[in-house]
Amino acid sequence: MMRRDRLFLAATLTAIFSADLYFILLPKLRSMGQGSGHFCSCGPNNLTFPRQGGLATPELSNWTFATPLDGTTSELTDEGSKLEKLFFHPLYNIQIPTVGVEERLLQTEQLMEYYKKKVSRWERHKKLYSEAAAVSNITVTEHEVTFDPHASWLKFHLGINRYALYSRNDPAISQLLMDMQRMTVVSADYTQDEKALKGACDCTQVVKPSGHHLKLALKMRNFAKAMFKPMRQQRDEETPEDVFYFVDFQRHNAEIAAFHLDRILDFRRVPPVAGRLVNVTREVLQVTHNDDLRAVFFTSPANNTCFFAKCLYVCKTEYAVCGNPDLLEGSLSAYLPGLSIAPRISIPNPWIRSYTFTRQEEWEVNPFYCDTIKQLYPYNSGNRLLNIIDMSIFDFLIGNMDRHHYEIFTKFGDEGFLLHLDNARGFGKHAQDEMSILAPLSQCCMIKHSTLLRLQLLARQEFRLSDVMRQSLQGDPLQPILTEPHLLALDRRLQKVLRVVQRCLRRLGEDEVITNDFIKSTVKPWTAVEIKKAR
C-alpha cells in the first residue's frame, strides 16, 4: 500500500513539473531566443516583449525610427549628466505630426489683440485705484508695466497645441522659469476661485470648495501672471496618518516637483512651475489693489509679516503663513491663457473618490468597472482613456489621491490632451504607495506604447528616475525640493507600475495591452561627442 502511494505521488509530481516546463518555462525561453538580447533592466521583474526585445524599435502608427534604439545608450555613459543623456535619447526626440493652424490653441494676432485690451484695462484700473488710495491715505507701490510681445509667457501661450503645452526644446520655457523666479512683482490679488467664494465657506462640508486654500495671483512687470502657493510644510514633514487626502495641506514643493516629473515623463501637461522667495511685504502687501487682501495681513509676536486666507473658517491667525521676517518661499505656476480666449472644461474623473469618510465608489468595489467605462463616450474611442491612464501613472508616482476632475481645452475636442493641474497634494508620504491610484491601469490593462517605453527607460540604471529628478530639481532656486526618501520612492513606485503592466501582458497579451500612438522619430541616436558639442 505504501509503495503504491509513493508511486502515485511520484507520478503526480512528474506531471506537475512537466506541465510547468511545457507551459511556462519553454515559452519564456522561446521569447528570449527570439529577442535581440537587450532587455530592460527594470529590477527583478524585467519587462520584455517577444517581438521587440525590451527597448526595441517601437512601431507607432506605422511610423518608424530612423535607426534602432537597441544599444543606443552605450556610448552615452562616459560624460554628461543623466538628465542630459535622457533628453538626447531618441525617445525624447520623437516628432509629432506637423502642427497646422487648427491644431494650435491660439494665433499670434488673436493673442496680441486680446492682451493689448487687457493692458489698457489694467492701466485704467491702476490710475483709478491710485487716485482712490491717495484720498484714503493708503500707500501703494506702483511699478511700470511694459507689455512685451516677445515675452516668454506669451511664447508659452502661443506654443500650446493639441499634443502638449510646450515642445521639448522650447527655449521660452527655460526663460519663463527664470522670469518667474526673478521678475519684479507689480500686483498681487486673490485668485478668481477665491474671489467667487466671497469668503463664504460652509464649515460643515467635508470637502471644501476650490478657492479656500491660501494662494495668490501675482502679476509681473512684463504682464506675466503666476499663481503663488506659499510654503505650509517643511520638506521633511509628512502627511499625518490620520489625515484624509481631501483635507491634506497643499505643498508648494509638490507643485515644483510635479512639473519636473511631468517633463521627464515627456507628458508636458503641467504648466511651468518655479520656486521663489517672495517678500510678502514688498511684493504682496505694498502692491495689492485689493483691500480685502490688505486686511488679512498682520505682524506676529515674533515680528514676522503674516497673512491668512479669506475663507471664513480659516480666517484665523493660527492658519496664517508668515515670512521670516518678510521672506516666504513658495511655488509660482504660470497661468494658462484666459478662459475667454482659450476655453477649458472641467470633467469629473471616472475614477473619482467618494470624498466621504466611509462611502466607496463603484470602481473601488467592482474589478470590471473599466468594461463599463469603455462603453461610454468619450472613453469608447480615441485617446481619452489612454490619457486617463497616463494621468493615473503620473499621480501614482507623486502619491496624489486628489484627482477628482481633469481639464481639457475645448478647441481640441475629444483628442486633446488632459491638463495635469493642481498637484500640491502630492509627495505627502514617501513610505506609502497607494495602489488604488493605479486603478485605471490595473482595471483597463491598457497603456500607450510611448509611455511604456519611457517608463522602461527610466527604470534603467543609466537613466534612473530618482537620479534624473534629483538633477532636474537642482536647477530650482529653492532646492532641495524633495527629500531623499521621496526621490527613492519614485524608483520603487516605477517598478510597481511596470509590474502591473507585466501582469496585464501575461493575462491578455501584448496586442490587447499596448496601444500604438501617433508619434514617430526621425532623429538618430546622439553620440557622446555630439552631446558635448550641443552643450
Coordinates of C-alpha atoms in Angstrom, one line a residue:
M1 CA 0.0 0.0 0.0
M2 CA 2.8 2.4 0.9
R3 CA 4.7 1.6 -2.3
R4 CA 1.6 2.3 -4.3
D5 CA 1.1 5.7 -2.6
R6 CA 4.7 6.6 -3.3
L7 CA 4.4 5.7 -6.9
F8 CA 1.2 7.8 -7.2
L9 CA 2.9 10.8 -5.5
A10 CA 6.0 10.5 -7.8
A11 CA 3.7 10.3 -10.9
T12 CA 1.8 13.4 -9.8
L13 CA 4.9 15.5 -9.1
T14 CA 6.3 14.4 -12.5
A15 CA 3.1 15.5 -14.3
I16 CA 3.1 18.9 -12.5
F17 CA 6.8 19.5 -13.4
S18 CA 6.2 18.6 -17.0
A19 CA 3.3 20.9 -17.3
D20 CA 5.2 23.7 -15.7
L21 CA 8.1 23.1 -18.1
Y22 CA 5.9 23.0 -21.2
F23 CA 3.5 25.9 -20.4
I24 CA 5.8 28.3 -18.5
L25 CA 9.5 27.7 -18.9
L26 CA 9.6 26.8 -22.6
P27 CA 7.6 29.8 -23.8
K28 CA 9.9 32.1 -21.8
L29 CA 13.0 30.5 -23.3
R30 CA 11.5 30.8 -26.8
S31 CA 10.7 34.5 -26.3
M32 CA 14.2 35.1 -25.0
G33 CA 15.6 33.4 -28.0
Q34 CA 13.5 35.4 -30.4
G35 CA 14.5 38.7 -28.8
S36 CA 17.6 40.7 -29.6
G37 CA 19.2 40.1 -26.3
H38 CA 18.8 43.6 -25.0
F39 CA 16.4 43.7 -22.0
C40 CA 15.1 46.4 -19.9
S41 CA 16.9 46.4 -16.5
C42 CA 13.7 47.1 -14.6
G43 CA 14.7 45.3 -11.4
P44 CA 13.7 41.8 -10.6
N45 CA 10.7 41.8 -12.9
N46 CA 12.1 42.7 -16.3
L47 CA 9.5 43.7 -18.8
T48 CA 10.3 42.4 -22.3
F49 CA 8.3 41.8 -25.5
P50 CA 9.0 38.8 -27.7
R51 CA 9.0 40.8 -31.0
Q52 CA 10.8 43.8 -29.6
G53 CA 13.4 42.7 -27.0
G54 CA 12.9 45.2 -24.3
L55 CA 13.5 48.8 -25.5
A56 CA 13.5 47.9 -29.2
T57 CA 12.3 50.0 -32.1
P58 CA 8.7 50.9 -31.4
E59 CA 6.2 50.6 -34.2
L60 CA 3.9 53.6 -33.6
S61 CA 1.1 54.1 -36.1
N62 CA 3.3 52.6 -38.8
W63 CA 5.9 55.3 -38.4
T64 CA 9.3 54.0 -37.5
F65 CA 12.6 55.3 -36.0
A66 CA 15.3 56.2 -38.4
T67 CA 17.7 54.0 -36.5
P68 CA 17.0 51.3 -33.9
L69 CA 17.0 52.2 -30.3
D70 CA 18.7 49.0 -29.2
G71 CA 22.1 49.7 -27.6
T72 CA 22.0 53.4 -28.4
T73 CA 22.9 54.4 -24.8
S74 CA 26.1 52.5 -24.6
E75 CA 28.2 55.5 -25.9
L76 CA 26.5 58.0 -23.7
T77 CA 27.7 56.7 -20.3
D78 CA 31.1 58.4 -20.2
E79 CA 30.3 62.0 -19.6
G80 CA 27.5 64.4 -19.0
S81 CA 24.6 64.2 -16.6
K82 CA 22.0 61.5 -16.8
L83 CA 19.3 64.2 -17.4
E84 CA 21.2 65.5 -20.5
K85 CA 21.6 62.0 -21.8
L86 CA 17.9 61.3 -21.2
F87 CA 16.8 64.3 -23.2
F88 CA 19.2 63.4 -26.0
H89 CA 17.8 59.8 -26.2
P90 CA 15.7 59.1 -29.4
L91 CA 12.6 58.5 -27.3
Y92 CA 12.9 62.2 -26.3
N93 CA 13.5 63.3 -29.9
I94 CA 10.3 62.0 -31.3
Q95 CA 8.5 64.3 -33.6
I96 CA 4.8 65.0 -33.5
P97 CA 2.9 65.4 -36.8
T98 CA 3.2 68.8 -38.4
V99 CA 1.1 71.2 -36.4
G100 CA -1.4 73.0 -38.5
V101 CA -3.2 76.3 -37.8
E102 CA -6.2 74.5 -36.3
E103 CA -4.0 72.4 -34.1
R104 CA -2.6 75.4 -32.3
L105 CA -4.5 76.8 -29.4
L106 CA -4.0 80.4 -30.3
Q107 CA -2.9 82.6 -33.2
T108 CA -0.5 85.4 -32.8
E109 CA -2.7 88.3 -33.9
Q110 CA -5.6 87.0 -31.8
L111 CA -3.5 86.8 -28.7
M112 CA -1.8 90.2 -29.2
E113 CA -5.1 91.9 -29.6
Y114 CA -6.6 90.2 -26.6
Y115 CA -3.7 91.2 -24.3
K116 CA -3.4 94.8 -25.6
K117 CA -7.0 95.3 -24.4
K118 CA -6.2 93.8 -21.0
V119 CA -3.1 96.1 -20.7
S120 CA -5.3 99.1 -21.4
R121 CA -7.9 98.0 -18.9
W122 CA -5.1 97.4 -16.3
E123 CA -3.7 100.9 -16.8
R124 CA -7.1 102.5 -16.4
H125 CA -7.8 100.5 -13.2
K126 CA -4.3 101.3 -11.8
K127 CA -4.9 105.0 -12.3
L128 CA -8.3 104.9 -10.6
Y129 CA -7.0 102.9 -7.7
S130 CA -4.0 105.2 -7.2
E131 CA -6.3 108.2 -7.0
A132 CA -8.6 106.5 -4.5
A133 CA -5.7 105.3 -2.4
A134 CA -4.3 108.9 -2.2
V135 CA -7.7 110.1 -0.9
S136 CA -7.8 107.3 1.7
N137 CA -4.1 107.9 2.6
I138 CA -3.2 104.3 1.6
T139 CA 0.4 103.8 0.4
V140 CA 0.7 101.6 -2.7
T141 CA 3.9 100.9 -4.5
E142 CA 3.4 101.5 -8.2
H143 CA 5.7 99.8 -10.8
E144 CA 5.8 100.4 -14.5
V145 CA 4.2 97.6 -16.5
T146 CA 5.5 97.0 -20.0
F147 CA 3.7 94.7 -22.5
D148 CA 6.4 92.9 -24.4
P149 CA 5.1 91.0 -27.4
H150 CA 8.2 88.8 -27.3
A151 CA 7.8 87.9 -23.6
S152 CA 8.4 84.3 -22.6
W153 CA 4.9 83.8 -21.2
L154 CA 3.4 84.9 -24.5
K155 CA 5.6 82.5 -26.4
F156 CA 4.5 79.8 -23.9
H157 CA 0.8 80.5 -24.7
L158 CA 1.5 80.6 -28.4
G159 CA 3.3 77.2 -28.3
I160 CA 0.3 75.3 -26.9
N161 CA -1.0 72.8 -29.4
R162 CA -3.3 69.7 -29.4
Y163 CA -0.4 67.5 -28.3
A164 CA 1.2 69.3 -25.4
L165 CA 1.6 72.5 -23.5
Y166 CA 5.1 73.1 -24.9
S167 CA 7.6 71.5 -27.2
R168 CA 10.5 69.5 -25.7
N169 CA 13.2 72.0 -26.6
D170 CA 11.3 75.3 -26.4
P171 CA 13.7 77.9 -25.1
A172 CA 10.8 80.1 -24.0
I173 CA 10.1 77.6 -21.1
S174 CA 13.5 78.0 -19.6
Q175 CA 13.2 81.8 -19.9
L176 CA 9.8 81.7 -18.4
L177 CA 11.1 79.8 -15.3
M178 CA 13.8 82.4 -14.9
D179 CA 11.3 85.2 -15.3
M180 CA 9.0 83.8 -12.6
Q181 CA 12.0 83.5 -10.3
R182 CA 13.4 87.0 -10.7
M183 CA 11.0 89.4 -12.3
T184 CA 9.5 92.3 -10.3
V185 CA 6.0 91.7 -9.0
V186 CA 3.8 94.7 -9.7
S187 CA 0.5 93.4 -8.4
A188 CA -1.0 90.8 -6.0
D189 CA -4.6 89.6 -5.7
Y190 CA -6.8 86.7 -4.7
T191 CA -7.3 84.1 -7.4
Q192 CA -10.6 84.0 -9.2
D193 CA -12.0 81.0 -7.5
E194 CA -11.3 82.5 -4.1
K195 CA -13.0 85.7 -5.1
A196 CA -16.0 83.7 -6.3
L197 CA -16.5 82.3 -2.7
K198 CA -16.7 85.9 -1.3
G199 CA -15.4 84.5 2.0
A200 CA -18.5 82.3 2.5
C201 CA -17.3 78.8 3.3
D202 CA -19.5 76.1 4.8
C203 CA -17.6 74.7 7.7
T204 CA -19.8 71.6 7.7
Q205 CA -18.6 70.5 4.3
V206 CA -16.2 67.6 4.4
V207 CA -14.6 68.7 1.1
K208 CA -14.1 72.4 0.9
P209 CA -14.6 74.2 -2.4
S210 CA -11.8 75.4 -4.7
G211 CA -10.7 78.8 -3.5
H212 CA -10.4 78.2 0.2
H213 CA -6.7 77.4 0.0
L214 CA -4.2 80.1 0.6
K215 CA -2.9 81.1 -2.9
L216 CA -2.5 84.4 -4.7
A217 CA -2.3 85.7 -8.3
L218 CA 0.9 87.7 -8.9
K219 CA 1.4 89.9 -11.9
M220 CA 4.9 90.6 -13.2
R221 CA 6.4 93.6 -14.8
N222 CA 6.0 92.3 -18.3
F223 CA 2.3 91.5 -17.6
A224 CA 3.0 87.8 -17.0
K225 CA 0.8 86.2 -14.3
A226 CA 1.6 83.3 -11.9
M227 CA -0.2 81.6 -9.1
F228 CA 1.7 81.7 -5.8
K229 CA 1.3 78.9 -3.3
P230 CA 3.2 79.6 -0.1
M231 CA 5.1 77.0 2.0
R232 CA 2.9 75.3 4.5
Q233 CA 5.1 72.4 5.5
Q234 CA 8.8 71.8 5.9
R235 CA 10.5 69.4 3.4
D236 CA 10.8 66.6 6.0
E237 CA 7.2 66.9 7.3
E238 CA 4.8 64.1 6.3
T239 CA 1.1 64.0 6.0
P240 CA -0.2 62.7 9.4
E241 CA -1.6 59.1 9.2
D242 CA -5.0 60.2 10.5
V243 CA -5.4 63.0 7.9
F244 CA -7.7 62.2 4.9
Y245 CA -6.3 63.0 1.4
F246 CA -9.0 65.6 0.8
V247 CA -8.1 67.8 3.8
D248 CA -4.3 67.4 3.4
F249 CA -2.1 70.5 3.1
Q250 CA -1.2 71.8 -0.3
R251 CA 2.6 71.7 -0.6
H252 CA 4.4 74.2 -2.8
N253 CA 7.4 71.9 -3.3
A254 CA 5.0 69.2 -4.7
E255 CA 3.9 71.7 -7.4
I256 CA 7.5 72.3 -8.3
A257 CA 8.4 68.6 -8.3
A258 CA 5.3 67.6 -10.3
F259 CA 6.3 70.0 -13.2
H260 CA 9.8 68.4 -13.4
L261 CA 8.4 64.9 -13.3
D262 CA 5.8 65.6 -15.9
R263 CA 8.6 66.9 -18.2
I264 CA 10.8 63.9 -17.5
L265 CA 7.9 61.6 -18.4
D266 CA 7.6 63.6 -21.6
F267 CA 3.9 64.3 -21.0
R268 CA 4.3 68.1 -20.9
R269 CA 0.8 68.6 -19.5
V270 CA 1.8 70.6 -16.3
P271 CA 2.3 74.4 -16.8
P272 CA 5.8 75.6 -15.9
V273 CA 6.4 76.0 -12.1
A274 CA 9.3 77.6 -10.4
G275 CA 10.2 78.2 -6.7
R276 CA 10.8 81.7 -5.4
L277 CA 11.4 83.5 -2.2
V278 CA 8.7 86.2 -2.1
N279 CA 8.9 89.3 0.1
V280 CA 5.3 89.3 1.3
T281 CA 5.6 93.0 2.4
R282 CA 7.1 94.5 -0.7
E283 CA 5.7 92.1 -3.3
V284 CA 2.2 91.4 -1.9
L285 CA 1.1 93.9 0.8
Q286 CA 2.5 97.0 -0.8
V287 CA 1.4 96.3 -4.4
T288 CA -2.1 94.8 -3.9
H289 CA -5.1 96.8 -5.0
N290 CA -7.4 94.5 -3.1
D291 CA -8.4 95.9 0.3
D292 CA -9.7 92.5 1.5
L293 CA -6.2 91.1 0.9
R294 CA -4.6 94.0 2.6
A295 CA -6.9 93.5 5.6
V296 CA -5.6 89.9 6.4
F297 CA -2.0 91.0 7.0
F298 CA -0.7 91.2 10.5
T299 CA 2.6 91.2 12.4
S300 CA 3.2 88.1 14.6
P301 CA 4.7 88.2 18.1
A302 CA 8.0 87.2 16.5
N303 CA 7.8 90.3 14.4
N304 CA 7.2 88.4 11.2
T305 CA 4.8 89.5 8.5
C306 CA 1.9 87.1 8.1
F307 CA -1.4 86.8 6.3
F308 CA -4.3 84.2 6.1
A309 CA -6.9 83.1 3.7
K310 CA -10.2 84.9 3.1
C311 CA -12.4 81.9 3.6
L312 CA -14.2 82.3 7.0
Y313 CA -13.4 79.0 8.6
V314 CA -9.6 79.5 8.1
C315 CA -9.5 83.3 8.5
K316 CA -7.7 83.0 11.8
T317 CA -4.2 83.7 12.8
E318 CA -3.5 80.1 13.6
Y319 CA -4.0 79.2 9.9
A320 CA -1.7 82.1 8.7
V321 CA 1.6 81.8 6.8
C322 CA 4.4 84.0 7.9
G323 CA 7.6 85.4 6.3
N324 CA 10.9 85.4 8.0
P325 CA 10.5 88.2 8.8
D326 CA 9.2 89.1 5.3
L327 CA 10.6 86.4 3.0
L328 CA 8.4 83.4 2.3
E329 CA 9.1 80.6 -0.1
G330 CA 6.5 79.3 -2.4
S331 CA 5.8 78.0 -5.9
L332 CA 4.9 80.1 -8.9
S333 CA 2.8 78.4 -11.6
A334 CA 2.5 80.1 -14.9
Y335 CA -1.1 80.9 -15.8
L336 CA -2.7 79.4 -18.9
P337 CA -4.4 81.7 -21.4
G338 CA -7.6 83.2 -20.1
L339 CA -10.9 81.3 -20.4
S340 CA -12.4 83.9 -22.6
I341 CA -9.7 83.4 -25.3
A342 CA -8.9 79.7 -24.7
P343 CA -11.9 78.0 -23.1
R344 CA -11.4 74.9 -21.0
I345 CA -13.9 72.5 -19.4
S346 CA -13.6 70.6 -16.2
I347 CA -14.7 66.9 -16.4
P348 CA -15.2 64.5 -13.4
N349 CA -12.6 61.8 -13.3
P350 CA -14.3 58.4 -13.9
W351 CA -12.1 57.1 -11.1
I352 CA -13.1 59.9 -8.7
R353 CA -13.1 59.1 -5.0
S354 CA -16.1 59.4 -2.7
Y355 CA -14.7 62.3 -0.7
T356 CA -16.5 61.0 2.4
F357 CA -15.3 59.2 5.5
T358 CA -17.0 55.8 4.7
R359 CA -18.6 55.5 1.3
Q360 CA -16.8 53.8 -1.6
E361 CA -17.2 54.5 -5.3
E362 CA -18.1 51.7 -7.8
W363 CA -14.6 51.4 -9.1
E364 CA -13.3 50.6 -5.6
V365 CA -15.6 47.5 -5.3
N366 CA -16.1 46.4 -8.9
P367 CA -12.9 45.0 -10.6
F368 CA -14.7 45.1 -14.0
Y369 CA -15.6 48.8 -13.7
C370 CA -13.4 49.7 -16.7
D371 CA -15.6 47.5 -19.0
T372 CA -18.4 49.9 -18.3
I373 CA -16.3 53.0 -18.9
K374 CA -15.1 51.6 -22.2
Q375 CA -18.7 51.7 -23.5
L376 CA -19.2 55.3 -22.5
Y377 CA -18.5 58.5 -24.5
P378 CA -15.8 59.8 -24.7
Y379 CA -13.9 56.8 -23.5
N380 CA -15.1 54.4 -26.1
S381 CA -12.8 55.8 -28.8
G382 CA -9.7 57.9 -29.3
N383 CA -7.1 58.7 -26.7
R384 CA -9.1 59.9 -23.8
L385 CA -9.0 56.7 -21.8
L386 CA -5.3 56.2 -22.5
N387 CA -4.7 59.8 -21.3
I388 CA -6.6 59.0 -18.1
I389 CA -4.2 56.1 -17.6
D390 CA -1.2 58.3 -18.3
M391 CA -2.6 60.7 -15.6
S392 CA -3.0 57.8 -13.1
I393 CA 0.6 56.7 -13.6
F394 CA 1.7 60.3 -13.0
D395 CA -0.5 60.6 -9.9
F396 CA 0.7 57.3 -8.5
L397 CA 4.4 58.3 -8.8
I398 CA 3.8 61.6 -6.9
G399 CA 1.3 60.0 -4.5
N400 CA -1.7 62.3 -5.4
M401 CA -5.1 60.9 -4.4
D402 CA -6.9 64.1 -5.1
R403 CA -7.6 63.9 -8.9
H404 CA -11.3 64.4 -8.8
H405 CA -11.5 66.3 -12.1
Y406 CA -9.4 66.9 -15.2
E407 CA -9.5 69.8 -17.7
I408 CA -9.1 69.9 -21.4
F409 CA -9.1 72.8 -24.0
T410 CA -12.4 72.8 -25.8
K411 CA -10.8 73.7 -29.1
F412 CA -9.0 70.3 -29.3
G413 CA -12.2 68.3 -28.6
D414 CA -12.0 64.6 -27.7
E415 CA -8.5 64.1 -29.0
G416 CA -6.9 66.8 -26.9
F417 CA -4.5 66.1 -24.0
L418 CA -5.5 66.3 -20.4
L419 CA -4.1 69.1 -18.2
H420 CA -2.4 67.9 -15.1
L421 CA -3.2 70.8 -12.9
D422 CA -3.2 71.3 -9.1
N423 CA -0.6 68.7 -7.9
A424 CA 0.1 70.3 -4.5
R425 CA -1.2 67.2 -2.6
G426 CA 1.5 65.0 -4.0
F427 CA 4.6 63.9 -2.2
G428 CA 2.9 63.7 1.2
K429 CA 4.0 60.2 2.3
H430 CA 7.2 58.7 0.9
A431 CA 6.7 55.3 2.5
Q432 CA 3.2 54.7 1.3
D433 CA 2.4 53.6 -2.2
E434 CA -1.3 54.0 -2.8
M435 CA -2.0 51.3 -5.3
S436 CA -5.6 52.4 -5.8
I437 CA -4.4 55.4 -7.7
L438 CA -3.4 52.9 -10.5
A439 CA -6.9 51.5 -10.8
P440 CA -7.3 52.9 -14.4
L441 CA -4.2 51.0 -15.4
S442 CA -4.8 47.8 -13.5
Q443 CA -8.5 47.6 -14.4
C444 CA -8.3 48.6 -18.1
C445 CA -5.0 46.9 -18.8
M446 CA -4.1 49.4 -21.5
I447 CA -1.1 51.7 -21.9
K448 CA 0.4 53.8 -24.7
H449 CA 3.4 52.3 -26.4
S450 CA 5.4 55.5 -26.0
T451 CA 4.5 55.8 -22.3
L452 CA 5.6 52.2 -21.6
L453 CA 8.9 52.7 -23.4
R454 CA 9.8 55.8 -21.4
L455 CA 8.9 54.1 -18.2
Q456 CA 11.2 51.2 -19.1
L457 CA 13.9 53.6 -20.0
L458 CA 13.6 55.4 -16.6
A459 CA 13.9 52.1 -14.8
R460 CA 17.4 51.6 -16.3
Q461 CA 20.4 52.3 -14.2
E462 CA 21.8 54.9 -16.6
F463 CA 18.5 56.8 -16.6
R464 CA 17.2 56.0 -13.1
L465 CA 14.2 58.2 -12.4
S466 CA 15.4 59.3 -9.0
D467 CA 18.7 60.4 -10.4
V468 CA 17.3 62.5 -13.3
M469 CA 14.7 64.0 -11.0
R470 CA 17.4 65.0 -8.5
Q471 CA 19.4 66.6 -11.3
S472 CA 16.4 68.4 -12.7
L473 CA 15.3 69.8 -9.4
Q474 CA 18.8 71.2 -8.7
G475 CA 18.1 74.0 -11.2
D476 CA 15.3 75.4 -8.9
P477 CA 16.4 78.2 -6.5
L478 CA 14.6 76.6 -3.6
Q479 CA 16.4 73.3 -4.0
P480 CA 16.5 70.7 -2.4
I481 CA 12.8 70.4 -3.5
L482 CA 12.3 66.8 -2.4
T483 CA 14.0 64.9 0.4
E484 CA 16.0 61.8 -0.5
P485 CA 13.2 59.3 0.7
H486 CA 10.7 61.0 -1.7
L487 CA 13.2 60.7 -4.6
L488 CA 13.9 57.0 -3.9
A489 CA 10.1 56.4 -3.6
L490 CA 9.9 57.3 -7.3
D491 CA 12.1 54.3 -8.3
R492 CA 10.0 51.9 -6.1
R493 CA 6.7 53.2 -7.5
L494 CA 8.0 52.9 -11.1
Q495 CA 8.8 49.3 -10.5
K496 CA 5.2 48.7 -9.3
V497 CA 3.8 50.4 -12.4
L498 CA 5.9 48.1 -14.6
R499 CA 4.7 45.1 -12.6
V500 CA 1.1 46.0 -13.1
V501 CA 1.8 46.2 -16.9
Q502 CA 3.6 42.9 -16.7
R503 CA 0.6 41.2 -15.1
C504 CA -1.7 42.6 -17.8
L505 CA 0.6 41.3 -20.5
R506 CA 0.7 37.8 -19.0
R507 CA -3.1 37.8 -18.8
L508 CA -4.2 39.4 -22.0
G509 CA -1.1 39.6 -24.3
E510 CA 0.7 42.4 -25.9
D511 CA -1.8 43.2 -28.7
E512 CA -4.5 43.9 -26.1
V513 CA -2.4 45.8 -23.6
I514 CA 0.0 48.0 -25.7
T515 CA -1.6 50.7 -27.9
N516 CA 0.3 52.3 -30.7
D517 CA 0.1 56.1 -30.5
F518 CA 0.6 58.9 -33.0
I519 CA 4.3 59.7 -32.6
K520 CA 7.3 58.9 -34.7
S521 CA 11.0 59.5 -34.6
T522 CA 13.2 60.9 -37.3
V523 CA 16.2 61.6 -35.0
K524 CA 19.2 59.4 -34.9
P525 CA 20.8 58.5 -31.6
W526 CA 23.3 61.1 -30.3
T527 CA 26.9 60.2 -29.7
A528 CA 28.9 61.4 -26.7
V529 CA 30.8 63.8 -29.0
E530 CA 27.5 65.3 -30.3
I531 CA 26.3 65.8 -26.7
K532 CA 29.5 67.6 -25.8
K533 CA 29.1 69.9 -28.9
A534 CA 25.5 70.6 -28.1
R535 CA 26.5 71.8 -24.6

